[in-house]
Amino acid sequence: MIALVARECHHFSAAGRDYLYLVPSAAVFALDDVTSAVLRVVGERRQPEDGVASALADRFDAGVVHAAIAELLAARAIGYEHEPDDAPVRVLPMMPFPLNTMVLNVTNQCNLACTYCYEYGEDKIVDTAHGRQAKFMAEQTARDSVEFLLRESGAVAHLTFFGGETLLNFPVLQSTIAYARRRAAEAGKTIDFSLTTNATLLRPDIIEFLADNDVGVTVSIDGPREMQDRFRVFHNGAGSYDVVAPKIKDLLRRHRTRPIGARVTLTSDTLDIRRIYEHLTEEIGFWEVGFAPVTTSPGQQYAIGERGFDRMLDQFRALAHDFAGSVAANRHHGFSNVKDTLEEIHKGVSKAYPCGAGLGLLGVSTDGDVALCHRFAGSDAHKFGTVAGGIDRGAQAAFLERHHIADKTDCRTCWARPLCSGGCYHEAYVRHGDTTRPNLHYCEWIRGWTHTCLEIYGELAERNPEFLARFDREETKTEVAV
Ligand code: SF4
Ligand code: SF4
């Protein structure tokens, strides 16, 4: 008889129950006593169905065991030994793939000089100081970008403004929003706006405009004064905390139409995540806080090393468990990293590409070049056309061919690949000069964090399933990593 074998899955436990994360389908499967026992027997030694039933005869009826085997076969948690494995195969997306989000770099100038910045710091890939690029996007280029987005998008389009410091080009931002709103209405499409800012240039009329126009705002800030001022400094070296804190409070007071989030860059010197979180939510008043490790080459002193990733994971875990406790009691908790991953788990996201860059998301440089994403805007090596001339489908298809998960040797067999898929192209480029390389330096962290989020998912499935059901009703948000 043909033997049964365990297929690719990841075990975890939550709220006193065992679960499986079925890697090829990215589905979560709750185990009961009998399915759990069958899996253990099959995992220990490949054997035919009758062998499994005999091994469990002292605990379960043969009929119950065979029913559990059928259930596990249907879920592909187990299979027959002669069947091919479930490693990803290279199926390219249908083209033209609709554009969902366009990120406009309305300026490459900034009034801060954050040491770790990919635009200005030691790891920059585009020379915005001495290159040929315009320092500010012209109104016509922004309008061409809107036309490009509306041409390429489906019924809903997201326009995100970015920099440099976005608000240095507030006049173009303002006129572009009015233009895009009118053109979207004419085209019968819905358009949504957001921006990222360092908050130094916020003033009452700008805040009023953002609130009136329902613009989503993310503020880049690294935490309390000593952490913010460690890297987020003006060109003269002065810290920015005392400038931004009152302006952010003003923003939070007046802009009530959309929740406002903070986005924190973590470095080896600023890893006190709980303190940062509590400061930004309780003392400043942000609704949500998201954290991302700094993108940098490993030689930089502020790069997070192996021990730093361990520390970061411990703190993420602790905060994620706080999140679960709050949500189980129907209270808000603003740790957005865990919420975003729970949403992906709930929706069974399985990525052939790590993010939307080059697919549903494109960046635009100040002079109208279309790029893989905002971090590559202005880089000739990552150009996908121009907003005036249209998208270069050949370059886009070639990129997607070369970056599929099926071609990433280390990732093909990794259980965390449905959510990671090799990690950020920009990080890979900064580290290895090659966007096709997976970010193997943070695999342990990614797997540890994914495991924690699965545990939280299982816990909330027991304690507050309604919270998870909300993800079915909410539109998927496009994250723009800064
Ligand atoms: S980068 Fe590492 S964690 Fe991510 S999918 Fe590849 S092997 Fe897995
Ligand atoms: S994850 Fe990296 S490559 Fe993808 S959009 Fe963000 S910065 Fe760009």
Tab-separated table of N, CA and C in Angstrom, residues 134-288:
chain	number	residue	atom	x	y	z
A	134	ALA	N	15.260	66.699	-11.228
A	134	ALA	CA	14.706	67.932	-10.661
A	134	ALA	C	14.571	67.765	-9.152
A	135	LYS	N	14.747	68.869	-8.441
A	135	LYS	CA	14.634	68.780	-6.978
A	135	LYS	C	13.175	68.700	-6.537
A	136	PHE	N	12.301	69.327	-7.321
A	136	PHE	CA	10.873	69.317	-6.998
A	136	PHE	C	10.072	68.863	-8.213
A	137	MET	N	9.024	68.110	-7.963
A	137	MET	CA	8.167	67.687	-9.070
A	137	MET	C	7.334	68.887	-9.545
A	138	ALA	N	7.268	69.069	-10.847
A	138	ALA	CA	6.472	70.166	-11.400
A	138	ALA	C	4.998	69.756	-11.425
A	139	GLU	N	4.139	70.751	-11.441
A	139	GLU	CA	2.700	70.481	-11.431
A	139	GLU	C	2.290	69.611	-12.623
A	140	GLN	N	2.884	69.875	-13.780
A	140	GLN	CA	2.498	69.100	-14.973
A	140	GLN	C	2.903	67.625	-14.813
A	141	THR	N	4.064	67.389	-14.234
A	141	THR	CA	4.504	65.997	-14.035
A	141	THR	C	3.541	65.282	-13.084
A	142	ALA	N	3.103	66.002	-12.052
A	142	ALA	CA	2.152	65.402	-11.109
A	142	ALA	C	0.831	65.102	-11.813
A	143	ARG	N	0.404	65.994	-12.687
A	143	ARG	CA	-0.856	65.751	-13.430
A	143	ARG	C	-0.695	64.564	-14.379
A	144	ASP	N	0.459	64.492	-15.050
A	144	ASP	CA	0.706	63.337	-15.931
A	144	ASP	C	0.681	62.045	-15.117
A	145	SER	N	1.175	62.132	-13.886
A	145	SER	CA	1.187	60.937	-13.021
A	145	SER	C	-0.238	60.511	-12.692
A	146	VAL	N	-1.088	61.506	-12.428
A	146	VAL	CA	-2.495	61.201	-12.129
A	146	VAL	C	-3.148	60.524	-13.341
A	147	GLU	N	-2.891	61.071	-14.514
A	147	GLU	CA	-3.474	60.481	-15.737
A	147	GLU	C	-2.967	59.045	-15.904
A	148	PHE	N	-1.695	58.847	-15.658
A	148	PHE	CA	-1.082	57.514	-15.760
A	148	PHE	C	-1.790	56.560	-14.801
A	149	LEU	N	-1.942	57.002	-13.551
A	149	LEU	CA	-2.575	56.152	-12.529
A	149	LEU	C	-4.013	55.809	-12.933
A	150	LEU	N	-4.773	56.811	-13.367
A	150	LEU	CA	-6.182	56.551	-13.696
A	150	LEU	C	-6.318	55.659	-14.936
A	151	ARG	N	-5.345	55.772	-15.823
A	151	ARG	CA	-5.348	54.906	-17.016
A	151	ARG	C	-5.077	53.449	-16.633
A	152	GLU	N	-4.163	53.257	-15.704
A	152	GLU	CA	-3.680	51.900	-15.405
A	152	GLU	C	-4.420	51.222	-14.256
A	153	SER	N	-5.228	51.980	-13.501
A	153	SER	CA	-5.825	51.404	-12.288
A	153	SER	C	-7.174	50.759	-12.577
A	154	GLY	N	-7.634	49.993	-11.578
A	154	GLY	CA	-8.995	49.473	-11.621
A	154	GLY	C	-9.944	50.539	-11.084
A	155	ALA	N	-11.016	50.106	-10.422
A	155	ALA	CA	-12.036	51.048	-9.963
A	155	ALA	C	-11.542	51.944	-8.832
A	156	VAL	N	-10.544	51.458	-8.067
A	156	VAL	CA	-10.050	52.234	-6.920
A	156	VAL	C	-8.550	52.468	-7.097
A	157	ALA	N	-8.132	53.707	-6.896
A	157	ALA	CA	-6.715	54.035	-7.046
A	157	ALA	C	-6.227	54.767	-5.797
A	158	HIS	N	-4.991	54.510	-5.414
A	158	HIS	CA	-4.394	55.180	-4.260
A	158	HIS	C	-3.224	56.038	-4.752
A	159	LEU	N	-3.256	57.285	-4.332
A	159	LEU	CA	-2.151	58.175	-4.680
A	159	LEU	C	-1.451	58.568	-3.380
A	160	THR	N	-0.162	58.261	-3.318
A	160	THR	CA	0.596	58.536	-2.103
A	160	THR	C	1.694	59.546	-2.422
A	161	PHE	N	1.812	60.548	-1.571
A	161	PHE	CA	2.847	61.576	-1.768
A	161	PHE	C	4.014	61.293	-0.835
A	162	PHE	N	5.192	61.491	-1.385
A	162	PHE	CA	6.386	61.059	-0.678
A	162	PHE	C	7.534	62.006	-1.017
A	163	GLY	N	8.650	61.848	-0.301
A	163	GLY	CA	9.809	62.692	-0.575
A	163	GLY	C	11.093	61.882	-0.489
A	164	GLY	N	12.175	62.576	-0.107
A	164	GLY	CA	12.389	63.807	0.581
A	164	GLY	C	11.316	64.104	1.624
A	165	GLU	N	11.245	65.366	1.986
A	165	GLU	CA	10.153	65.769	2.862
A	165	GLU	C	9.005	66.261	1.984
A	166	THR	N	7.942	65.501	1.998
A	166	THR	CA	6.795	65.719	1.126
A	166	THR	C	6.265	67.150	1.195
A	167	LEU	N	6.176	67.690	2.405
A	167	LEU	CA	5.529	68.998	2.562
A	167	LEU	C	6.382	70.155	2.043
A	168	LEU	N	7.621	69.897	1.651
A	168	LEU	CA	8.412	70.949	1.006
A	168	LEU	C	7.785	71.317	-0.344
A	169	ASN	N	6.985	70.419	-0.885
A	169	ASN	CA	6.305	70.718	-2.156
A	169	ASN	C	4.791	70.727	-1.946
A	170	PHE	N	4.366	71.366	-0.868
A	170	PHE	CA	2.940	71.398	-0.545
A	170	PHE	C	2.081	72.002	-1.666
A	171	PRO	N	2.541	73.074	-2.357
A	171	PRO	CA	1.677	73.643	-3.412
A	171	PRO	C	1.318	72.611	-4.485
A	172	VAL	N	2.273	71.805	-4.907
A	172	VAL	CA	1.978	70.808	-5.942
A	172	VAL	C	1.087	69.710	-5.376
A	173	LEU	N	1.340	69.340	-4.147
A	173	LEU	CA	0.493	68.334	-3.487
A	173	LEU	C	-0.973	68.802	-3.467
A	174	GLN	N	-1.137	70.052	-3.085
A	174	GLN	CA	-2.475	70.639	-2.956
A	174	GLN	C	-3.209	70.663	-4.313
A	175	SER	N	-2.521	71.158	-5.323
A	175	SER	CA	-3.193	71.275	-6.629
A	175	SER	C	-3.408	69.888	-7.234
A	176	THR	N	-2.511	68.944	-6.948
A	176	THR	CA	-2.647	67.605	-7.531
A	176	THR	C	-3.855	66.882	-6.937
A	177	ILE	N	-4.089	67.090	-5.663
A	177	ILE	CA	-5.241	66.435	-5.041
A	177	ILE	C	-6.542	66.944	-5.671
A	178	ALA	N	-6.625	68.244	-5.869
A	178	ALA	CA	-7.840	68.806	-6.490
A	178	ALA	C	-8.003	68.256	-7.910
A	179	TYR	N	-6.896	68.239	-8.648
A	179	TYR	CA	-6.937	67.752	-10.032
A	179	TYR	C	-7.332	66.272	-10.074
A	180	ALA	N	-6.709	65.471	-9.208
A	180	ALA	CA	-6.944	64.026	-9.223
A	180	ALA	C	-8.393	63.711	-8.833
A	181	ARG	N	-8.905	64.466	-7.904
A	181	ARG	CA	-10.283	64.234	-7.477
A	181	ARG	C	-11.247	64.475	-8.658
A	182	ARG	N	-11.006	65.564	-9.344
A	182	ARG	CA	-11.881	65.890	-10.490
A	182	ARG	C	-11.738	64.848	-11.597
A	183	ARG	N	-10.520	64.481	-11.923
A	183	ARG	CA	-10.291	63.538	-13.029
A	183	ARG	C	-10.799	62.135	-12.684
A	184	ALA	N	-10.674	61.764	-11.411
A	184	ALA	CA	-11.172	60.437	-11.000
A	184	ALA	C	-12.697	60.403	-11.141
A	185	ALA	N	-13.349	61.492	-10.736
A	185	ALA	CA	-14.816	61.544	-10.846
A	185	ALA	C	-15.224	61.434	-12.319
A	186	GLU	N	-14.497	62.132	-13.170
A	186	GLU	CA	-14.809	62.068	-14.620
A	186	GLU	C	-14.611	60.653	-15.166
A	187	ALA	N	-13.617	59.968	-14.611
A	187	ALA	CA	-13.318	58.605	-15.093
A	187	ALA	C	-14.179	57.555	-14.392
A	188	GLY	N	-15.003	57.988	-13.429
A	188	GLY	CA	-15.864	57.047	-12.702
A	188	GLY	C	-15.076	56.158	-11.753
A	189	LYS	N	-13.947	56.660	-11.242
A	189	LYS	CA	-13.123	55.859	-10.322
A	189	LYS	C	-13.057	56.527	-8.959
A	190	THR	N	-12.728	55.719	-7.966
A	190	THR	CA	-12.544	56.257	-6.616
A	190	THR	C	-11.049	56.458	-6.401
A	191	ILE	N	-10.694	57.591	-5.851
A	191	ILE	CA	-9.270	57.831	-5.575
A	191	ILE	C	-9.092	58.224	-4.117
A	192	ASP	N	-7.998	57.762	-3.547
A	192	ASP	CA	-7.740	57.960	-2.129
A	192	ASP	C	-6.325	58.530	-2.005
A	193	PHE	N	-6.107	59.393	-0.990
A	193	PHE	CA	-4.818	60.079	-0.890
A	193	PHE	C	-4.142	59.811	0.460
A	194	SER	N	-2.835	59.727	0.422
A	194	SER	CA	-2.084	59.615	1.678
A	194	SER	C	-0.706	60.230	1.484
A	195	LEU	N	-0.049	60.492	2.579
A	195	LEU	CA	1.316	61.015	2.499
A	195	LEU	C	2.110	60.596	3.724
A	196	THR	N	3.409	60.695	3.564
A	196	THR	CA	4.322	60.476	4.685
A	196	THR	C	5.097	61.763	4.902
A	197	THR	N	5.249	62.147	6.151
A	197	THR	CA	5.939	63.404	6.458
A	197	THR	C	6.786	63.250	7.714
A	198	ASN	N	7.808	64.111	7.810
A	198	ASN	CA	8.588	64.117	9.048
A	198	ASN	C	7.985	65.093	10.071
A	199	ALA	N	6.921	65.758	9.713
A	199	ALA	CA	6.113	66.618	10.598
A	199	ALA	C	6.741	67.967	10.924
A	200	THR	N	7.941	68.220	10.444
A	200	THR	CA	8.590	69.491	10.807
A	200	THR	C	7.877	70.694	10.190
A	201	LEU	N	7.204	70.487	9.050
A	201	LEU	CA	6.627	71.628	8.333
A	201	LEU	C	5.111	71.732	8.499
A	202	LEU	N	4.554	70.912	9.360
A	202	LEU	CA	3.102	71.002	9.588
A	202	LEU	C	2.766	72.374	10.168
A	203	ARG	N	1.709	72.975	9.657
A	203	ARG	CA	1.215	74.215	10.241
A	203	ARG	C	-0.303	74.194	10.121
A	204	PRO	N	-1.010	75.081	10.828
A	204	PRO	CA	-2.465	74.963	10.893
A	204	PRO	C	-3.159	74.869	9.536
A	205	ASP	N	-2.746	75.671	8.545
A	205	ASP	CA	-3.468	75.619	7.261
A	205	ASP	C	-3.212	74.296	6.538
A	206	ILE	N	-2.019	73.749	6.698
A	206	ILE	CA	-1.726	72.451	6.057
A	206	ILE	C	-2.557	71.354	6.735
A	207	ILE	N	-2.592	71.395	8.039
A	207	ILE	CA	-3.373	70.390	8.781
A	207	ILE	C	-4.845	70.469	8.381
A	208	GLU	N	-5.333	71.699	8.283
A	208	GLU	CA	-6.733	71.915	7.867
A	208	GLU	C	-6.978	71.285	6.501
A	209	PHE	N	-6.052	71.527	5.594
A	209	PHE	CA	-6.189	70.983	4.236
A	209	PHE	C	-6.212	69.455	4.269
A	210	LEU	N	-5.299	68.860	5.032
A	210	LEU	CA	-5.212	67.396	5.083
A	210	LEU	C	-6.498	66.806	5.666
A	211	ALA	N	-7.017	67.467	6.695
A	211	ALA	CA	-8.253	66.968	7.314
A	211	ALA	C	-9.432	67.143	6.347
A	212	ASP	N	-9.535	68.328	5.743
A	212	ASP	CA	-10.663	68.589	4.837
A	212	ASP	C	-10.675	67.644	3.653
A	213	ASN	N	-9.466	67.237	3.231
A	213	ASN	CA	-9.379	66.388	2.043
A	213	ASN	C	-9.204	64.905	2.374
A	214	ASP	N	-9.378	64.593	3.655
A	214	ASP	CA	-9.365	63.187	4.064
A	214	ASP	C	-8.070	62.480	3.643
A	215	VAL	N	-6.961	63.187	3.804
A	215	VAL	CA	-5.665	62.625	3.395
A	215	VAL	C	-5.095	61.785	4.540
A	216	GLY	N	-4.786	60.540	4.273
A	216	GLY	CA	-4.158	59.683	5.278
A	216	GLY	C	-2.738	60.176	5.550
A	217	VAL	N	-2.363	60.243	6.824
A	217	VAL	CA	-1.041	60.770	7.159
A	217	VAL	C	-0.265	59.739	7.977
A	218	THR	N	0.969	59.490	7.558
A	218	THR	CA	1.898	58.698	8.359
A	218	THR	C	3.057	59.610	8.719
A	219	VAL	N	3.404	59.626	9.993
A	219	VAL	CA	4.503	60.483	10.442
A	219	VAL	C	5.717	59.608	10.740
A	220	SER	N	6.839	59.956	10.126
A	220	SER	CA	8.083	59.255	10.440
A	220	SER	C	8.652	59.857	11.721
A	221	ILE	N	8.748	59.066	12.741
A	221	ILE	CA	9.261	59.536	14.031
A	221	ILE	C	9.832	58.325	14.752
A	222	ASP	N	10.897	58.542	15.504
A	222	ASP	CA	11.584	57.379	16.077
A	222	ASP	C	11.344	57.177	17.564
A	223	GLY	N	10.536	58.039	18.206
A	223	GLY	CA	10.240	57.792	19.611
A	223	GLY	C	10.458	59.019	20.467
A	224	PRO	N	10.739	58.807	21.760
A	224	PRO	CA	10.959	59.940	22.655
A	224	PRO	C	12.206	60.736	22.264
A	225	ARG	N	12.373	61.890	22.901
A	225	ARG	CA	13.395	62.852	22.479
A	225	ARG	C	14.762	62.223	22.211
A	226	GLU	N	15.245	61.430	23.181
A	226	GLU	CA	16.625	60.942	23.013
A	226	GLU	C	16.756	59.993	21.829
A	227	MET	N	15.681	59.300	21.484
A	227	MET	CA	15.765	58.383	20.333
A	227	MET	C	15.549	59.139	19.024
A	228	GLN	N	14.576	60.025	19.012
A	228	GLN	CA	14.330	60.828	17.810
A	228	GLN	C	15.586	61.650	17.469
A	229	ASP	N	16.196	62.233	18.475
A	229	ASP	CA	17.327	63.131	18.211
A	229	ASP	C	18.641	62.400	17.961
A	230	ARG	N	18.607	61.086	18.115
A	230	ARG	CA	19.822	60.303	17.854
A	230	ARG	C	20.150	60.347	16.358
A	231	PHE	N	19.135	60.198	15.502
A	231	PHE	CA	19.380	60.165	14.049
A	231	PHE	C	18.565	61.198	13.272
A	232	ARG	N	17.391	61.544	13.776
A	232	ARG	CA	16.513	62.430	12.999
A	232	ARG	C	16.852	63.889	13.344
A	233	VAL	N	17.874	64.369	12.637
A	233	VAL	CA	18.428	65.687	12.950
A	233	VAL	C	18.324	66.623	11.747
A	234	PHE	N	18.362	67.927	12.032
A	234	PHE	CA	18.437	68.933	10.973
A	234	PHE	C	19.852	68.937	10.387
A	235	HIS	N	20.022	69.683	9.310
A	235	HIS	CA	21.338	69.703	8.652
A	235	HIS	C	22.430	70.250	9.562
A	236	ASN	N	22.043	71.073	10.538
A	236	ASN	CA	23.059	71.600	11.462
A	236	ASN	C	23.304	70.654	12.640
A	237	GLY	N	22.681	69.491	12.595
A	237	GLY	CA	22.906	68.497	13.640
A	237	GLY	C	21.936	68.585	14.806
A	238	ALA	N	21.095	69.615	14.812
A	238	ALA	CA	20.152	69.773	15.931
A	238	ALA	C	19.034	68.729	15.841
A	239	GLY	N	18.642	68.221	16.985
A	239	GLY	CA	17.558	67.237	17.035
A	239	GLY	C	16.227	67.847	16.625
A	240	SER	N	15.299	66.999	16.180
A	240	SER	CA	14.026	67.525	15.676
A	240	SER	C	12.854	67.294	16.637
A	241	TYR	N	13.078	66.605	17.742
A	241	TYR	CA	11.949	66.230	18.595
A	241	TYR	C	11.140	67.444	19.055
A	242	ASP	N	11.847	68.449	19.554
A	242	ASP	CA	11.112	69.592	20.119
A	242	ASP	C	10.344	70.371	19.051
A	243	VAL	N	10.777	70.241	17.797
A	243	VAL	CA	10.042	70.910	16.710
A	243	VAL	C	8.801	70.099	16.357
A	244	VAL	N	8.964	68.770	16.254
A	244	VAL	CA	7.840	67.985	15.725
A	244	VAL	C	6.772	67.662	16.770
A	245	ALA	N	7.158	67.477	18.014
A	245	ALA	CA	6.169	66.994	19.005
A	245	ALA	C	4.931	67.892	19.087
A	246	PRO	N	5.075	69.219	19.245
A	246	PRO	CA	3.850	70.028	19.310
A	246	PRO	C	3.058	70.047	18.006
A	247	LYS	N	3.764	69.974	16.879
A	247	LYS	CA	3.052	69.983	15.588
A	247	LYS	C	2.252	68.692	15.415
A	248	ILE	N	2.824	67.579	15.850
A	248	ILE	CA	2.096	66.303	15.727
A	248	ILE	C	0.860	66.332	16.631
A	249	LYS	N	1.029	66.882	17.822
A	249	LYS	CA	-0.139	66.936	18.722
A	249	LYS	C	-1.245	67.779	18.097
A	250	ASP	N	-0.846	68.858	17.448
A	250	ASP	CA	-1.815	69.708	16.767
A	250	ASP	C	-2.514	68.928	15.641
A	251	LEU	N	-1.713	68.188	14.879
A	251	LEU	CA	-2.253	67.368	13.790
A	251	LEU	C	-3.267	66.357	14.338
A	252	LEU	N	-2.893	65.689	15.417
A	252	LEU	CA	-3.774	64.655	15.974
A	252	LEU	C	-5.065	65.246	16.536
A	253	ARG	N	-4.944	66.484	17.032
A	253	ARG	CA	-6.126	67.154	17.584
A	253	ARG	C	-7.102	67.549	16.466
A	254	ARG	N	-6.560	68.057	15.366
A	254	ARG	CA	-7.442	68.618	14.337
A	254	ARG	C	-7.835	67.633	13.242
A	255	HIS	N	-6.970	66.683	12.917
A	255	HIS	CA	-7.245	65.778	11.800
A	255	HIS	C	-7.887	64.516	12.355
A	256	ARG	N	-9.212	64.498	12.365
A	256	ARG	CA	-9.918	63.382	13.003
A	256	ARG	C	-10.606	62.478	11.984
A	257	THR	N	-10.459	62.758	10.687
A	257	THR	CA	-11.232	61.965	9.723
A	257	THR	C	-10.612	60.600	9.467
A	258	ARG	N	-9.305	60.481	9.695
A	258	ARG	CA	-8.655	59.181	9.493
A	258	ARG	C	-7.655	58.950	10.613
A	259	PRO	N	-7.498	57.707	11.043
A	259	PRO	CA	-6.509	57.454	12.086
A	259	PRO	C	-5.101	57.754	11.581
A	260	ILE	N	-4.297	58.352	12.430
A	260	ILE	CA	-2.956	58.765	12.011
A	260	ILE	C	-1.914	57.868	12.670
A	261	GLY	N	-1.003	57.393	11.859
A	261	GLY	CA	-0.022	56.425	12.350
A	261	GLY	C	1.389	56.983	12.384
A	262	ALA	N	2.182	56.399	13.260
A	262	ALA	CA	3.617	56.723	13.313
A	262	ALA	C	4.377	55.572	12.690
A	263	ARG	N	5.471	55.925	12.054
A	263	ARG	CA	6.308	54.907	11.443
A	263	ARG	C	7.727	55.080	11.987
A	264	VAL	N	8.198	54.054	12.668
A	264	VAL	CA	9.467	54.129	13.397
A	264	VAL	C	10.542	53.319	12.681
A	265	THR	N	11.697	53.917	12.489
A	265	THR	CA	12.842	53.179	11.959
A	265	THR	C	13.693	52.717	13.139
A	266	LEU	N	13.870	51.430	13.248
A	266	LEU	CA	14.657	50.886	14.353
A	266	LEU	C	16.111	50.723	13.929
A	267	THR	N	17.002	51.077	14.825
A	267	THR	CA	18.438	50.904	14.572
A	267	THR	C	19.030	50.141	15.751
A	268	SER	N	20.305	49.809	15.651
A	268	SER	CA	20.955	49.092	16.760
A	268	SER	C	20.975	49.959	18.024
A	269	ASP	N	20.897	51.280	17.842
A	269	ASP	CA	20.963	52.189	18.995
A	269	ASP	C	19.589	52.545	19.564
A	270	THR	N	18.543	52.220	18.830
A	270	THR	CA	17.196	52.631	19.280
A	270	THR	C	16.268	51.422	19.184
A	271	LEU	N	16.443	50.506	20.116
A	271	LEU	CA	15.679	49.250	20.029
A	271	LEU	C	14.747	49.036	21.218
A	272	ASP	N	14.462	50.109	21.944
A	272	ASP	CA	13.593	49.944	23.106
A	272	ASP	C	12.138	50.092	22.637
A	273	ILE	N	11.623	49.011	22.079
A	273	ILE	CA	10.362	49.082	21.342
A	273	ILE	C	9.169	49.433	22.248
A	274	ARG	N	9.123	48.824	23.421
A	274	ARG	CA	7.987	49.132	24.293
A	274	ARG	C	7.980	50.607	24.691
A	275	ARG	N	9.143	51.110	25.019
A	275	ARG	CA	9.200	52.521	25.411
A	275	ARG	C	8.788	53.436	24.258
A	276	ILE	N	9.253	53.107	23.068
A	276	ILE	CA	8.893	53.912	21.891
A	276	ILE	C	7.375	53.847	21.682
A	277	TYR	N	6.848	52.630	21.750
A	277	TYR	CA	5.410	52.439	21.512
A	277	TYR	C	4.580	53.231	22.523
A	278	GLU	N	4.959	53.089	23.793
A	278	GLU	CA	4.159	53.767	24.829
A	278	GLU	C	4.261	55.276	24.693
A	279	HIS	N	5.449	55.752	24.358
A	279	HIS	CA	5.600	57.196	24.197
A	279	HIS	C	4.703	57.697	23.055
A	280	LEU	N	4.769	56.997	21.927
A	280	LEU	CA	4.060	57.503	20.749
A	280	LEU	C	2.545	57.363	20.866
A	281	THR	N	2.080	56.355	21.572
A	281	THR	CA	0.623	56.208	21.713
A	281	THR	C	0.111	56.992	22.926
A	282	GLU	N	0.701	56.746	24.085
A	282	GLU	CA	0.128	57.334	25.312
A	282	GLU	C	0.503	58.798	25.491
A	283	GLU	N	1.761	59.148	25.180
A	283	GLU	CA	2.177	60.537	25.439
A	283	GLU	C	1.917	61.443	24.233
A	284	ILE	N	2.097	60.915	23.030
A	284	ILE	CA	1.855	61.768	21.857
A	284	ILE	C	0.414	61.604	21.356
A	285	GLY	N	-0.086	60.386	21.328
A	285	GLY	CA	-1.487	60.196	20.950
A	285	GLY	C	-1.729	59.536	19.607
A	286	PHE	N	-0.688	58.922	19.004
A	286	PHE	CA	-0.900	58.228	17.733
A	286	PHE	C	-1.863	57.067	17.920
A	287	TRP	N	-2.633	56.806	16.888
A	287	TRP	CA	-3.577	55.687	16.888
A	287	TRP	C	-2.844	54.363	16.661
A	288	GLU	N	-1.842	54.427	15.782
A	288	GLU	CA	-1.097	53.212	15.434
A	288	GLU	C	0.379	53.511	15.345
